[in-house]
XYZ file of C-alpha atoms in Angstrom:
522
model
C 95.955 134.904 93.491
C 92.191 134.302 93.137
C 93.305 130.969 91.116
C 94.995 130.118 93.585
C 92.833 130.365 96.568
C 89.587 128.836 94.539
C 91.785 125.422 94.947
C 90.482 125.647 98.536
C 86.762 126.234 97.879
C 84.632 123.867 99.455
C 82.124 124.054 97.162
C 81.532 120.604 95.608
C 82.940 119.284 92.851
C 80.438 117.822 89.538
C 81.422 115.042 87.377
C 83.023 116.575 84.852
C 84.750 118.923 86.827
C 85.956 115.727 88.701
C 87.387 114.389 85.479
C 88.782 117.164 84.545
C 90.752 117.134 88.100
C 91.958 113.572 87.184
C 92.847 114.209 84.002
C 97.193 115.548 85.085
C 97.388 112.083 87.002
C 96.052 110.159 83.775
C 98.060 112.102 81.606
C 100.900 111.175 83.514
C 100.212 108.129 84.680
C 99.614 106.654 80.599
C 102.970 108.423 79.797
C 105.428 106.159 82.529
C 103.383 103.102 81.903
C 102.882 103.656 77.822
C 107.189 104.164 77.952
C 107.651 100.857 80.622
C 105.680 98.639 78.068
C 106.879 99.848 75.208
C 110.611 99.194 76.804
C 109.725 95.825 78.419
C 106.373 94.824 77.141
C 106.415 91.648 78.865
C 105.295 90.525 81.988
C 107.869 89.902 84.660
C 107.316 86.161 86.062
C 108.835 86.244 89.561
C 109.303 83.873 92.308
C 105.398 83.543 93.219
C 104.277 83.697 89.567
C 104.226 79.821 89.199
C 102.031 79.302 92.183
C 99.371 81.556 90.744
C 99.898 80.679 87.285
C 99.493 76.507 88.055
C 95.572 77.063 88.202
C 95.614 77.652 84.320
C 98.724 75.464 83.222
C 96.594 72.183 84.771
C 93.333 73.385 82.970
C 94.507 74.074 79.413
C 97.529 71.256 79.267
C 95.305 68.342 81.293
C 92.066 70.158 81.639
C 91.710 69.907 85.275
C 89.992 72.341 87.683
C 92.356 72.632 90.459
C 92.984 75.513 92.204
C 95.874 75.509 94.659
C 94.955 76.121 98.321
C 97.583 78.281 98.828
C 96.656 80.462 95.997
C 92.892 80.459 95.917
C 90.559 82.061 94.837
C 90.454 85.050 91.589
C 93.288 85.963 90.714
C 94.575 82.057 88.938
C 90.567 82.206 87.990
C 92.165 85.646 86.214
C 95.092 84.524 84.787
C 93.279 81.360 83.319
C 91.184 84.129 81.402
C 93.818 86.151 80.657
C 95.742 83.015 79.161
C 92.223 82.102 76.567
C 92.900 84.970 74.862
C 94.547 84.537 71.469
C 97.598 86.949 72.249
C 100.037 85.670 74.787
C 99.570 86.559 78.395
C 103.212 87.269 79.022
C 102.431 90.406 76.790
C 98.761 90.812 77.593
C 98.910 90.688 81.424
C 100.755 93.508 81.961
C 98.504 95.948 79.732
C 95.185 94.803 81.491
C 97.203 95.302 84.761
C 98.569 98.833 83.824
C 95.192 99.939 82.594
C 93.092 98.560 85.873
C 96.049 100.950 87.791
C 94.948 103.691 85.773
C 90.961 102.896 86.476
C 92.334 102.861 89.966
C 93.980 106.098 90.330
C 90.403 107.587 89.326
C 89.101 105.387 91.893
C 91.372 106.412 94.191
C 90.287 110.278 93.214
C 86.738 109.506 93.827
C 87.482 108.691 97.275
C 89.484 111.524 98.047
C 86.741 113.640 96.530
C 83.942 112.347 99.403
C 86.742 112.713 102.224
C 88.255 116.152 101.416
C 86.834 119.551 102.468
C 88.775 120.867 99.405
C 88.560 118.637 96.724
C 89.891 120.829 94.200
C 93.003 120.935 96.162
C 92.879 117.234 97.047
C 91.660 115.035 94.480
C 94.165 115.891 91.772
C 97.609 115.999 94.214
C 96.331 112.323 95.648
C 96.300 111.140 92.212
C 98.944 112.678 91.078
C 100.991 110.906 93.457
C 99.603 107.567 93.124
C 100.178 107.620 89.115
C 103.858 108.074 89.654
C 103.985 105.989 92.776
C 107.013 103.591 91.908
C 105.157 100.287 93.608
C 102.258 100.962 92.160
C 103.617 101.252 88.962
C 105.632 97.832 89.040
C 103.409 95.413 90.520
C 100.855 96.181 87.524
C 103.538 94.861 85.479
C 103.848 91.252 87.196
C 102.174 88.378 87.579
C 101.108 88.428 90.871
C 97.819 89.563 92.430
C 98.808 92.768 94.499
C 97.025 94.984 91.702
C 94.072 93.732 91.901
C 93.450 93.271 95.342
C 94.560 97.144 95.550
C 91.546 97.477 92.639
C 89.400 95.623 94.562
C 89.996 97.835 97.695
C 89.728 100.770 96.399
C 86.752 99.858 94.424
C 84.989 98.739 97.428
C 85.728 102.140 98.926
C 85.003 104.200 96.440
C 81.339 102.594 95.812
C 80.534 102.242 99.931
C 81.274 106.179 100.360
C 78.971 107.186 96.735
C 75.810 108.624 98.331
C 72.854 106.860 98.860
C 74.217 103.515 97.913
C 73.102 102.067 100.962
C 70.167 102.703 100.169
C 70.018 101.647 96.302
C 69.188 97.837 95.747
C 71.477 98.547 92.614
C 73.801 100.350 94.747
C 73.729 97.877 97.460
C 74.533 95.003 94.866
C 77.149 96.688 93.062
C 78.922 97.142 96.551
C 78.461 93.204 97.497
C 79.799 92.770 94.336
C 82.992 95.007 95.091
C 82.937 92.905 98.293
C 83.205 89.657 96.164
C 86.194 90.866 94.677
C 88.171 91.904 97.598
C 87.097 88.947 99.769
C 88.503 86.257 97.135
C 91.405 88.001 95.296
C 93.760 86.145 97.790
C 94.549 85.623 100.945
C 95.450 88.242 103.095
C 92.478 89.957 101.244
C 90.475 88.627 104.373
C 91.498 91.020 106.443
C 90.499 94.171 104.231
C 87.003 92.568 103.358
C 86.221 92.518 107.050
C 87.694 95.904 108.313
C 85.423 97.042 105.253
C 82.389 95.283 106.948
C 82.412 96.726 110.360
C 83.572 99.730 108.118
C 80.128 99.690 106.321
C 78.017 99.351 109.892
C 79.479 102.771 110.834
C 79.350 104.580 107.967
C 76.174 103.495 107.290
C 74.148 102.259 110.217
C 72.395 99.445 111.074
C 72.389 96.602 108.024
C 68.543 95.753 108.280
C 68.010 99.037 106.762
C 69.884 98.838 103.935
C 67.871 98.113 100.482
C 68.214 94.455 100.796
C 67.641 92.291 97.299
C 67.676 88.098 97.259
C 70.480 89.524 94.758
C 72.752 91.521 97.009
C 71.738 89.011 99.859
C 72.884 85.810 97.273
C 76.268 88.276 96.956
C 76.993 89.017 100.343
C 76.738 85.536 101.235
C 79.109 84.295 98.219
C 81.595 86.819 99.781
C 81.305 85.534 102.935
C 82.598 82.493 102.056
C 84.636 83.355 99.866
C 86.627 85.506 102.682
C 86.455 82.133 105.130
C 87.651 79.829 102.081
C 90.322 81.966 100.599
C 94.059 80.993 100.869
C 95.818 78.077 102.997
C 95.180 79.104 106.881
C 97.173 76.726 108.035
C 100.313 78.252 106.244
C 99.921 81.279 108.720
C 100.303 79.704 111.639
C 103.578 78.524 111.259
C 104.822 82.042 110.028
C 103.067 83.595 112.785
C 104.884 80.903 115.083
C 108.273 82.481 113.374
C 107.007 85.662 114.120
C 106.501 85.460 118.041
C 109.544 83.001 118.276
C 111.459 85.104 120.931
C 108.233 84.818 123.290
C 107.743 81.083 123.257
C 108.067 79.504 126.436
C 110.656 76.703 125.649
C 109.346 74.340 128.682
C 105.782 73.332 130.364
C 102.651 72.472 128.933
C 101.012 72.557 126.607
C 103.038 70.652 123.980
C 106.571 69.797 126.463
C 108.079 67.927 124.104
C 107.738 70.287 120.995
C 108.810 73.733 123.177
C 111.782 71.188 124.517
C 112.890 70.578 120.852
C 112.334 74.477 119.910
C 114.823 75.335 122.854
C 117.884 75.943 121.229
C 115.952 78.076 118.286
C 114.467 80.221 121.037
C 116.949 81.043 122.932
C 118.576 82.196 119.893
C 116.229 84.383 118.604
C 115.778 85.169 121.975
C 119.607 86.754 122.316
C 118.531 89.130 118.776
C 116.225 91.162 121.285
C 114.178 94.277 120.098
C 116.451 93.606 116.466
C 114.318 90.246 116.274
C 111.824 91.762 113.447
C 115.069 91.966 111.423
C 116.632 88.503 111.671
C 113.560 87.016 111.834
C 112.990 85.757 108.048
C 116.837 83.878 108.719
C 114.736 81.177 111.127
C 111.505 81.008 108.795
C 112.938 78.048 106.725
C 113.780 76.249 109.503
C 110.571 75.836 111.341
C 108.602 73.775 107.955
C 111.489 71.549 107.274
C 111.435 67.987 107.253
C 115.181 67.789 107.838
C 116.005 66.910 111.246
C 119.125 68.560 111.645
C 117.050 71.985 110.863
C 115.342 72.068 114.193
C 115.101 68.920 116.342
C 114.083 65.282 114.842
C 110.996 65.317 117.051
C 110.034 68.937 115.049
C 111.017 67.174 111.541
C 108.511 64.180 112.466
C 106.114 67.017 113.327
C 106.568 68.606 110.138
C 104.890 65.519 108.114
C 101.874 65.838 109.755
C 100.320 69.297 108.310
C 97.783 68.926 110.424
C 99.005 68.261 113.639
C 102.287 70.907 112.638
C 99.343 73.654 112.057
C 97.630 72.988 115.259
C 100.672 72.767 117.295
C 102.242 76.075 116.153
C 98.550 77.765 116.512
C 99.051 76.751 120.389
C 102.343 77.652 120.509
C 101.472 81.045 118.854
C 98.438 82.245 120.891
C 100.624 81.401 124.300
C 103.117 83.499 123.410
C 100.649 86.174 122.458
C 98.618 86.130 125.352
C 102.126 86.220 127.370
C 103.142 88.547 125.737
C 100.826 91.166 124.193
C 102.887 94.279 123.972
C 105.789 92.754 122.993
C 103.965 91.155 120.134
C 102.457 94.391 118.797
C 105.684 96.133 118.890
C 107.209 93.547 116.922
C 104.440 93.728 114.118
C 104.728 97.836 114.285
C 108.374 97.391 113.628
C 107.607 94.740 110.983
C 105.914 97.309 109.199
C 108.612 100.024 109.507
C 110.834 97.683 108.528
C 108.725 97.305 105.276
C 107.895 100.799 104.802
C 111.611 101.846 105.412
C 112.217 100.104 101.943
C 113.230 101.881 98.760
C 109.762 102.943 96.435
C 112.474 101.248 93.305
C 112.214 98.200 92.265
C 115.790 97.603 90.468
C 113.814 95.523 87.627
C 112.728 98.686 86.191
C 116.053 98.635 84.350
C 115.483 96.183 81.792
C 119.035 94.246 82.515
C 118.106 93.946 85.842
C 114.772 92.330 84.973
C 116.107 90.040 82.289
C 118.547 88.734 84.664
C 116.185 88.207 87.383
C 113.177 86.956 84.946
C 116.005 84.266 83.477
C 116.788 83.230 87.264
C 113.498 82.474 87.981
C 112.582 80.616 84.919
C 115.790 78.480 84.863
C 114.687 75.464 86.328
C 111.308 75.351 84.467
C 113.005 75.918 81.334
C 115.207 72.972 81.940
C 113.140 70.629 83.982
C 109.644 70.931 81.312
C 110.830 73.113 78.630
C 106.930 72.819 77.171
C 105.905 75.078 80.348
C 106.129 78.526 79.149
C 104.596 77.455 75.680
C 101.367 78.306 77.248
C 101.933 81.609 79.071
C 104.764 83.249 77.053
C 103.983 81.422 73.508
C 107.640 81.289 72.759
C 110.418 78.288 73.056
C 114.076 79.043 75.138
C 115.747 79.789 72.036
C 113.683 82.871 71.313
C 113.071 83.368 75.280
C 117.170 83.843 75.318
C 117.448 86.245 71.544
C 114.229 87.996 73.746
C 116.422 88.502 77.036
C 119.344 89.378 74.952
C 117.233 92.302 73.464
C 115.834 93.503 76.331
C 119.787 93.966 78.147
C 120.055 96.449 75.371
C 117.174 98.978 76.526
C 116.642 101.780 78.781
C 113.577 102.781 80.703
C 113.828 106.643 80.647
C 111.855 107.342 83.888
C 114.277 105.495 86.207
C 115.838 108.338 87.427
C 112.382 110.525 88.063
C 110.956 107.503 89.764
C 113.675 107.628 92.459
C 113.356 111.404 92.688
C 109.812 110.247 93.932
C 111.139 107.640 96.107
C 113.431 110.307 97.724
C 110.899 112.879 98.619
C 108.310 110.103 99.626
C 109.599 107.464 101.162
C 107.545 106.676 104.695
C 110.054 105.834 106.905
C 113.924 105.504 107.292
C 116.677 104.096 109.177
C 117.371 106.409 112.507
C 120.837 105.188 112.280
C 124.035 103.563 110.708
C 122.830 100.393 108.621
C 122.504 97.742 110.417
C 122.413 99.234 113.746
C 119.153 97.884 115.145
C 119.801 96.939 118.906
C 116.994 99.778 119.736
C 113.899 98.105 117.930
C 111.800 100.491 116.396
C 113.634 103.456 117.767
C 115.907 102.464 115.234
C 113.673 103.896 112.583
C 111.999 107.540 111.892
C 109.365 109.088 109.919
C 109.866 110.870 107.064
C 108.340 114.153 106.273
C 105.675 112.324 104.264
C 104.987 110.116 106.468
C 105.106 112.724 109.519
C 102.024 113.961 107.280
C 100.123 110.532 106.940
C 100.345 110.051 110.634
C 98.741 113.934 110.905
C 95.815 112.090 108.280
C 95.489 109.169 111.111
C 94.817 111.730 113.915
C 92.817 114.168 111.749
C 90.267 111.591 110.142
C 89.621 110.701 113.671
C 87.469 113.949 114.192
C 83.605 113.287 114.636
C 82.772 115.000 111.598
C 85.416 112.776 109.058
C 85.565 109.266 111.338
C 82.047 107.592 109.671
C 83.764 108.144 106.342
C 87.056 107.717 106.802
C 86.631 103.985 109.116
C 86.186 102.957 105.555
C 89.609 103.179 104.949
C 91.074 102.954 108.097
C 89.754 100.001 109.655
C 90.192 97.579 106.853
C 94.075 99.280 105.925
C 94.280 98.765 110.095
C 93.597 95.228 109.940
C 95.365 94.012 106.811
C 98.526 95.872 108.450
C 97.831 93.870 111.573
C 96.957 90.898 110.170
C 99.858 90.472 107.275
C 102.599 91.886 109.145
C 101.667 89.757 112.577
C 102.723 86.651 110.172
C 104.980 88.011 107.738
C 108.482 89.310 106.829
C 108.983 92.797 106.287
C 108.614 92.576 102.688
C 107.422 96.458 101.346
C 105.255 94.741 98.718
C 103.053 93.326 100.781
C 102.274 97.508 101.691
C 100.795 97.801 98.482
C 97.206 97.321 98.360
C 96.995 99.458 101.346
C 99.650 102.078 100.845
C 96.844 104.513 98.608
C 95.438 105.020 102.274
C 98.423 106.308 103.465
C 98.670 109.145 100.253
C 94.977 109.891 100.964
C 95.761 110.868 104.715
C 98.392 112.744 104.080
C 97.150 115.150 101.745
C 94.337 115.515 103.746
C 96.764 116.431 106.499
C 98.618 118.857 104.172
C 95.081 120.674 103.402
C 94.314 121.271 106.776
C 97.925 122.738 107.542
C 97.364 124.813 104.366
C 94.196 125.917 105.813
C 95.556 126.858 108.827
C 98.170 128.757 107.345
C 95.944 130.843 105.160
C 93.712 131.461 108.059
C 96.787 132.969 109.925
C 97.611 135.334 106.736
C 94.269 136.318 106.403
C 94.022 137.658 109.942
C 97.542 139.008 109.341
C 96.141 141.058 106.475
C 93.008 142.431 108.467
C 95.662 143.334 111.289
C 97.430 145.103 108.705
C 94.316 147.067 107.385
C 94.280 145.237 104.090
C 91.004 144.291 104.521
C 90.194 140.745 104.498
C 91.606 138.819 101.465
C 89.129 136.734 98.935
C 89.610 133.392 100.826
C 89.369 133.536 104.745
C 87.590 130.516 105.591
C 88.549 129.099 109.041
C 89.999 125.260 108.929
């Protein structure tokens, strides 16, 4: 019993002793991703692989320096190292990636180890449940940049809430370092570098007295631009324009002629109601095609000026918004339901599923320049097929435990049949677990917790804000953020278990048990 209740001391926790509190989630952690490479040991190349991957096909096949607007800024830079290295990336990738997810998870400890009362409690069920944490798991494994810009985040975190690094010049510089990295992973990474900003100012006061260096200052700066360079802004305007499409005013000024040709398209996302958040990826394609029987003519003509297309939907988008306000944020909160509602799976765990899928989405390379995947995967489509073929033949052995973890963890589901979603977001509910991460929101707002925990909050706040405003409800773009959610609610869950032992130990003093070894008021 004493065991038990020194899990809720509050005395701090050492180095060591942190390690040692990490050390289940490693062990754990290594064991799913050691069994996943050694059943699939390549890298899974999926739909947005190519556009982050072009950076380093152009410089080693016709040395050029030419990174993609869209895809700017580390993470090609990344690959392009990745690829130098004498082994193949296809193989290589994916066992950086995995190991920077493990770094992470201790990352992800350290965090929960300034933030908790009751580390001992806290530090090793957080990381627990981030090393078995199905997204987490898979994105490590493809080439695409969600794991890092999760590293980056948590990185960032982790060194802003160390003590007295504010006031460190090497402190100070290692954190506009961190900064660096989250600022230019990719795009939506924006929006976490600056919650993390105004995140800093509370934690830590007021900037002029932080242990300024020309170094740190040089760093700062080179994030700064980073985070106003980074990815293609005017691609978000038109998804943001898909996003607010039931509010549009289809007449008047400004732009008569454009909200005249969007008319029809309106009105018919219009008639989808509060269920708009679900249909609304069907009308995406539709608004940057050049095809005039997609829209209108007078939106194709639109659509070959990218200028004049980005401005035009920018106006159309802030009208709406400003029109509209509430109806705008509910639509983004149900966005993000929508998202979290998803399954914690991804079906290419099972090896047949991602051979079929990898082949799919390396057909038309394969056929149109066969010499493509010489560079990345090192191999030609004769062995790429005998390689496919093998891999139908495996198992991954942890399928079945990963959606055991999807089961009791999933955020949010469906409140009704599927596809009954005429009520909006009342259409969805919390889960237990995420009944408990909305608990963490509430209790990190307390005056003794909210300098620390605006670190997390205000940059996980914006990103969700900021991607979801624009995007589908696509569950992997939860990922660099989703860590946040784990924290809260095992910080929830310790403060419910503190209340609850509170209650027992006045039971036992009622009782005339005297008062038990552990009695410390939440």
């Amino acid at each position: 019993m004493k065991r038990l209740l020194s899990l809720f001391s509050s005395e701090p926790v050492d180095l060591r002793t942190f390690l040692w509190l990490c050390a289940p989630a490693l062990l754990v952690g290594f064991a799913l991703r050691s069994h996943f490479l050694w059943v699939t040991p390549q890298g899974y190349f999926g739909a947005d692989s190519g556009s982050y991957y072009e950076f380093a096909h152009q410089l080693f096949t016709k040395g050029e320096f030419d990174l993609s607007p869209k895809r700017r800024w580390l993470y090609p830079i990344f690959l392009a190292l990745v690829t130098a290295i004498p082994a193949p990336c296809w193989y290589v990738l994916p066992l950086l990636q995995h190991l920077i997810g493990l770094a992470t998870i201790v990352g992800i400890g350290w965090i929960a180890r300034y933030l908790s009362l009751r580390p001992r409690f806290s530090v090793p069920l957080v990381t627990l449940i981030c090393a078995v944490w199905p997204r987490m798991l898979w994105y490590e494994h493809e080439f695409i940049a969600e794991t890092l810009l999760l590293a980056a985040f948590v990185f960032t975190v982790a060194v802003a809430l160390t003590p007295g690094v504010f006031t460190s010049r090497q402190g100070l510089f290692l954190l506009t370092i961190a900064t660096i990295l989250l600022a230019g992973m990719k795009g939506a990474g924006r929006f976490l570098w600056l919650g993390a900003i105004i995140g800093f100012v509370i934690h830590a006061g007021d900037p002029r007295r932080w242990a300024w260096t020309w170094r740190s200052g040089l760093a700062g700066l080179t994030a700064l631009l980073l985070a106003i360079t980074v990815g293609k802004s005017s691609q978000g305007y038109w998804l943001l324009l898909n996003s607010v499409l039931p509010m549009v005013r289809e007449s008047g000024e400004p732009h008569r002629r454009y909200r005249e040709a969007l008319r029809p398209v309106v009105l018919e996302a219009r008639a989808a109601g509060n269920s708009y958040p679900w249909v609304a990826q069907n009308f995406k394609k539709r608004f940057n095609s050049k095809d005039s029987s997609a829209i209108h003519p007078i939106w194709a003509e639109l659509n070959k000026d990218e200028l004049r297309f980005s401005q035009v939907a920018r106006s159309l988008s802030m009208d709406a918004i400003r029109d509209h306000p509430l109806k705008f944020l509910q639509f983004t909160v149900t966005t993000t339901g929508i998202a979290m509602s998803g399954s914690l799976v991804n079906h290419r765990f099972d090896p047949p599923e991602f051979w079929r899928e990898q082949l799919l989405n390396t057909r038309n390379r394969w056929i149109k320049k066969p010499s493509y995947f010489s560079l990345p995967f090192r191999v030609d489509a004769g062995e790429f097929q005998r390689l496919a073929r093998a891999g139908d033949l495996r198992n991954y052995r942890f399928t079945g435990f990963l959606h055991a973890v999807d089961k009791h963890f999933r955020w949010v589901e469906p409140a009704g049949p599927a596809g009954a979603h005429e009520s909006g977001l009342a259409s969805l509910r919390l889960r237990p677990f995420g009944i408990l991460m909305v608990l963490g929101v509430l209790i990190s707002l307390r005056p003794s917790l909210l300098r620390r925990a605006a670190l997390l909050l205000l940059p996980a706040g914006l990103y969700i804000l900021g991607v979801f405003a624009v995007g589908d409800a696509v569950s992997r773009y939860l990922h660099p953020v989703e860590w946040v959610g784990i924290l809260l609610a095992i910080l929830a869950l310790e403060i419910l278990l503190r209340l609850l032992m509170h209650a027992l130990g006045r039971l036992w003093r009622a009782v005339g048990a005297g008062p038990p070894a552990h009695e410390t008021p939440p």
